[in-house]
CSV table of C-alpha atoms and ligand atoms in Angstrom, one decimal:
chain,number,residue,atom,x,y,z
A,1,UNK,CA,-1.0,3.1,38.2
A,2,UNK,CA,2.1,5.1,37.5
A,3,UNK,CA,3.0,7.7,40.1
A,4,UNK,CA,2.1,10.8,38.0
A,5,UNK,CA,-1.2,9.4,37.8
A,6,UNK,CA,-1.5,8.6,41.5
A,7,UNK,CA,-0.9,11.9,42.2
A,8,UNK,CA,-3.4,12.8,39.8
A,9,UNK,CA,-5.9,10.8,41.6
A,10,UNK,CA,-5.1,12.0,44.8
A,11,UNK,CA,-5.5,15.4,43.9
A,12,UNK,CA,-8.6,14.4,42.5
A,13,UNK,CA,-9.7,13.3,46.2
A,14,UNK,CA,-8.4,15.9,47.6
A,15,UNK,CA,-10.2,18.5,45.1
A,16,UNK,CA,-13.9,16.3,45.5
A,17,UNK,CA,-13.1,16.6,49.2
A,18,UNK,CA,-12.9,20.5,48.7
A,19,UNK,CA,-15.7,20.8,46.6
A,20,UNK,CA,-18.1,19.2,48.7
A,21,UNK,CA,-16.4,21.3,51.7
A,22,UNK,CA,-17.5,24.2,49.2
A,23,UNK,CA,-20.9,23.7,48.4
A,24,UNK,CA,-21.9,24.2,52.2
A,25,UNK,CA,-21.2,27.4,52.2
A,26,UNK,CA,-22.6,28.0,49.4
A,27,UNK,CA,-24.1,29.0,46.2
A,28,UNK,CA,-27.6,29.0,47.1
A,29,UNK,CA,-28.5,28.6,43.1
A,30,UNK,CA,-26.7,25.3,42.6
A,31,UNK,CA,-27.9,23.0,45.7
A,32,UNK,CA,-31.2,24.6,45.9
A,33,UNK,CA,-32.9,21.8,43.8
A,34,UNK,CA,-31.2,19.0,45.6
A,35,UNK,CA,-33.5,17.2,48.3
A,36,UNK,CA,-32.6,17.9,51.9
A,37,UNK,CA,-31.5,14.7,52.7
A,38,UNK,CA,-29.3,14.9,49.9
A,39,UNK,CA,-27.9,18.3,50.1
A,40,UNK,CA,-26.9,17.8,54.1
A,41,UNK,CA,-24.7,14.5,52.9
A,42,UNK,CA,-22.4,17.0,51.5
A,43,UNK,CA,-22.7,19.8,54.4
A,44,UNK,CA,-20.3,18.2,56.6
A,45,UNK,CA,-17.0,19.2,55.0
A,46,UNK,CA,-15.2,16.9,58.4
A,47,UNK,CA,-17.5,14.0,56.5
A,48,UNK,CA,-15.9,14.2,53.1
A,49,UNK,CA,-12.5,14.5,54.7
A,50,UNK,CA,-12.7,11.6,56.7
A,51,UNK,CA,-14.0,9.8,53.7
A,52,UNK,CA,-11.4,10.6,51.7
A,53,UNK,CA,-8.7,9.6,54.2
A,54,UNK,CA,-10.9,6.3,54.5
A,55,UNK,CA,-10.9,5.0,51.0
A,56,UNK,CA,-7.1,5.8,50.8
A,57,UNK,CA,-6.6,3.5,53.7
A,58,UNK,CA,-8.6,0.9,52.5
A,59,UNK,CA,-7.0,0.7,48.8
A,60,UNK,CA,-3.2,0.9,50.3
A,61,UNK,CA,-4.9,-1.9,53.1
A,62,UNK,CA,-6.0,-4.2,49.9
A,63,UNK,CA,-2.7,-3.6,48.0
A,64,UNK,CA,-0.4,-4.7,51.1
A,65,UNK,CA,-3.2,-7.9,51.7
A,66,UNK,CA,-2.2,-8.6,47.8
A,67,UNK,CA,1.6,-8.0,47.9
A,68,UNK,CA,1.5,-10.2,51.2
A,69,UNK,CA,0.0,-13.0,49.5
A,70,UNK,CA,2.3,-12.8,46.6
A,71,UNK,CA,5.6,-12.8,48.5
A,72,UNK,CA,4.4,-15.3,50.9
A,73,UNK,CA,6.4,-18.5,49.6
A,74,UNK,CA,9.5,-16.9,48.5
A,75,UNK,CA,10.4,-13.5,49.8
A,76,UNK,CA,8.4,-14.3,53.5
A,77,UNK,CA,10.4,-11.5,55.2
A,78,UNK,CA,8.4,-9.3,52.8
A,79,UNK,CA,5.4,-10.5,53.4
A,80,UNK,CA,5.5,-10.1,57.3
A,81,UNK,CA,6.6,-6.6,56.2
A,82,UNK,CA,3.6,-6.1,54.4
A,83,UNK,CA,1.0,-8.1,56.6
A,84,UNK,CA,2.5,-5.4,59.1
A,85,UNK,CA,1.7,-2.3,56.9
A,86,UNK,CA,-1.8,-4.3,56.2
A,87,UNK,CA,-2.6,-4.2,59.5
A,88,UNK,CA,-1.3,-0.8,60.6
A,89,UNK,CA,-4.1,0.5,57.8
A,90,UNK,CA,-6.7,-1.6,58.7
A,91,UNK,CA,-6.1,0.1,62.4
A,92,UNK,CA,-6.5,3.9,60.6
A,93,UNK,CA,-9.5,2.3,58.3
A,94,UNK,CA,-11.6,0.9,61.3
A,95,UNK,CA,-10.8,4.5,63.4
A,96,UNK,CA,-12.1,6.6,60.4
A,97,UNK,CA,-14.8,4.3,59.6
A,98,UNK,CA,-16.0,4.7,63.3
A,99,UNK,CA,-15.8,8.7,63.3
A,100,UNK,CA,-17.6,8.6,59.8
A,101,UNK,CA,-20.6,6.4,61.3
A,102,UNK,CA,-20.4,8.9,64.4
A,103,UNK,CA,-20.6,11.7,62.2
A,104,UNK,CA,-23.9,9.9,60.5
A,105,UNK,CA,-22.1,9.7,57.1
A,106,UNK,CA,-22.2,7.2,54.5
A,107,UNK,CA,-19.2,4.7,54.6
A,108,UNK,CA,-17.2,4.6,51.3
A,109,UNK,CA,-17.7,1.8,48.9
A,110,UNK,CA,-14.8,-0.5,48.7
A,111,UNK,CA,-12.1,0.7,46.1
A,112,UNK,CA,-11.2,-2.6,43.9
A,113,UNK,CA,-8.5,-5.0,45.2
A,114,UNK,CA,-5.2,-4.6,44.0
A,115,UNK,CA,-3.1,-7.0,41.7
A,116,UNK,CA,0.6,-8.2,42.0
A,117,UNK,CA,3.6,-7.6,39.9
A,118,UNK,CA,7.2,-8.3,40.6
A,119,UNK,CA,8.3,-8.0,43.7
A,120,UNK,CA,11.0,-4.8,43.1
A,121,UNK,CA,7.4,-3.3,41.0
A,122,UNK,CA,5.5,-3.8,43.5
A,123,UNK,CA,7.7,-2.0,46.5
A,124,UNK,CA,8.0,0.8,44.1
A,125,UNK,CA,4.6,1.1,43.8
A,126,UNK,CA,4.0,0.9,47.6
A,127,UNK,CA,6.1,3.9,48.2
A,128,UNK,CA,4.9,6.0,45.8
A,129,UNK,CA,1.4,5.0,47.4
A,130,UNK,CA,2.3,5.8,50.3
A,131,UNK,CA,4.2,8.6,49.8
A,132,UNK,CA,1.6,10.4,48.1
A,133,UNK,CA,-0.6,9.8,51.1
A,134,UNK,CA,2.0,11.0,53.8
A,135,UNK,CA,3.1,14.2,51.8
A,136,UNK,CA,0.1,15.2,49.9
A,137,UNK,CA,-3.5,13.8,51.3
A,138,UNK,CA,-3.4,13.6,54.8
A,139,UNK,CA,-1.7,16.9,55.5
A,140,UNK,CA,-4.6,18.7,53.2
A,141,UNK,CA,-7.3,16.5,55.0
A,142,UNK,CA,-6.0,17.0,58.4
A,143,UNK,CA,-5.7,21.2,57.6
A,144,UNK,CA,-9.4,20.7,56.9
A,145,UNK,CA,-9.9,19.1,60.0
A,146,UNK,CA,-8.4,21.9,62.1
A,147,UNK,CA,-10.2,24.6,59.7
A,148,UNK,CA,-13.4,22.8,60.6
A,149,UNK,CA,-12.4,22.6,64.4
A,150,UNK,CA,-13.4,18.9,65.1
A,151,UNK,CA,-10.8,17.9,67.4
A,152,UNK,CA,-11.9,14.0,67.2
A,153,UNK,CA,-11.3,14.4,63.2
A,154,UNK,CA,-7.9,16.2,63.6
A,155,UNK,CA,-6.7,13.4,66.1
A,156,UNK,CA,-7.7,10.5,63.5
A,157,UNK,CA,-6.2,12.1,60.8
A,158,UNK,CA,-3.2,13.0,62.7
A,159,UNK,CA,-2.5,9.5,63.3
A,160,UNK,CA,-2.1,8.9,59.2
A,161,UNK,CA,0.3,12.2,58.9
A,162,UNK,CA,2.6,10.2,61.9
A,163,UNK,CA,2.5,6.9,60.9
A,164,UNK,CA,2.6,7.0,56.7
A,165,UNK,CA,6.2,8.2,57.0
A,166,UNK,CA,7.5,5.5,58.9
A,167,UNK,CA,5.9,3.2,56.5
A,168,UNK,CA,7.5,4.9,53.8
A,169,UNK,CA,11.0,4.4,55.5
A,170,UNK,CA,10.4,0.4,56.2
A,171,UNK,CA,9.2,-0.1,52.2
A,172,UNK,CA,12.3,2.2,51.4
A,173,UNK,CA,14.7,0.6,53.5
A,174,UNK,CA,13.1,-3.0,52.0
A,175,UNK,CA,13.7,-1.8,48.3
A,176,UNK,CA,17.4,-0.7,49.1
A,177,UNK,CA,17.9,-4.1,50.6
A,178,UNK,CA,16.5,-5.6,47.9
A,179,UNK,CA,18.6,-3.5,45.3
A,180,UNK,CA,22.0,-4.0,46.9
A,181,UNK,CA,21.2,-7.9,47.2
A,182,UNK,CA,20.7,-7.5,51.1
A,183,UNK,CA,17.1,-8.0,51.8
A,184,UNK,CA,16.0,-7.7,55.3
A,185,UNK,CA,15.6,-10.8,57.1
A,186,UNK,CA,12.3,-11.9,58.7
A,187,UNK,CA,11.3,-10.4,61.8
A,188,UNK,CA,8.8,-9.5,64.1
A,189,UNK,CA,6.8,-6.0,63.3
A,190,UNK,CA,4.5,-4.3,66.0
A,191,UNK,CA,1.8,-2.6,65.6
A,192,UNK,CA,0.0,0.1,67.5
A,193,UNK,CA,-3.9,-1.1,67.7
A,194,UNK,CA,-4.8,2.3,68.3
A,195,UNK,CA,-2.9,4.4,65.9
A,196,UNK,CA,-0.9,1.9,63.8
A,197,UNK,CA,2.4,2.9,64.6
A,198,UNK,CA,4.6,0.5,62.9
A,199,UNK,CA,8.1,-0.6,65.0
A,200,UNK,CA,10.2,-3.2,65.4
A,201,UNK,CA,11.3,-2.7,68.8
A,202,UNK,CA,9.4,-2.0,72.1
A,203,UNK,CA,11.8,0.2,73.7
A,204,UNK,CA,9.2,2.5,74.7
A,205,UNK,CA,6.4,2.2,77.5
A,206,UNK,CA,4.0,3.9,75.5
A,207,UNK,CA,3.0,4.5,71.9
A,208,UNK,CA,4.8,8.1,71.0
A,209,UNK,CA,1.7,9.0,69.0
A,210,UNK,CA,-1.5,8.0,71.2
A,211,UNK,CA,0.1,6.7,74.3
A,212,UNK,CA,-1.4,3.0,74.0
A,213,UNK,CA,0.8,0.9,76.3
A,214,UNK,CA,3.5,-0.7,74.5
A,215,UNK,CA,1.8,-4.2,75.8
A,216,UNK,CA,-0.7,-3.9,74.2
A,217,UNK,CA,0.8,-3.6,70.3
A,218,UNK,CA,0.1,-6.5,68.4
A,219,UNK,CA,3.2,-8.8,67.1
A,220,UNK,CA,3.1,-9.6,63.1
A,221,UNK,CA,6.0,-12.2,62.4
B,301,LIG,ZN1,-0.1,4.3,68.9
């Protein structure tokens, strides 16, 4: 998917979340015919917001898993990076899914699984996808949750706002290394089991974002 197509998809997700949110305030006319149970599904703007984040994290997770498998044999340093990033997405996916279930919402369907192309192509696509979530989708979704004054949703969305830029930096460093003929060597990444913070050094006592103890981080190598 091209960067601009991806942008359109993200914009559509935001619009869908916003229109679901809008329904609730609404327009007595348009929703009047819907059965109560169906109408109530659209009544919580926070559920729509959490659902959009859940779907986006799930799509990223599937991409990273695909790329990790594709690079496993010939580019193990990238494979371990992708596995660490996949785990980071999975942590937030689980938290978002729990938040949706706790609110009595329906868990979104799984997105289609990704396909791999070349190492450089996959890296560029991953950078574009993560960049869109980081600069467009997540800030928008978090502000929806802030407007709705839902502190639990704000917190789980804040994890994405905080962690996605560091994921983008790791991918960017990998792409720059590849382009300059000095790809990263295989190393260990540490992933926070609460927010998905990804780091190469445990030089802190607690996660800077969610205060999980450093000793509880998961090592991926
Ligand atoms: Zn954390």
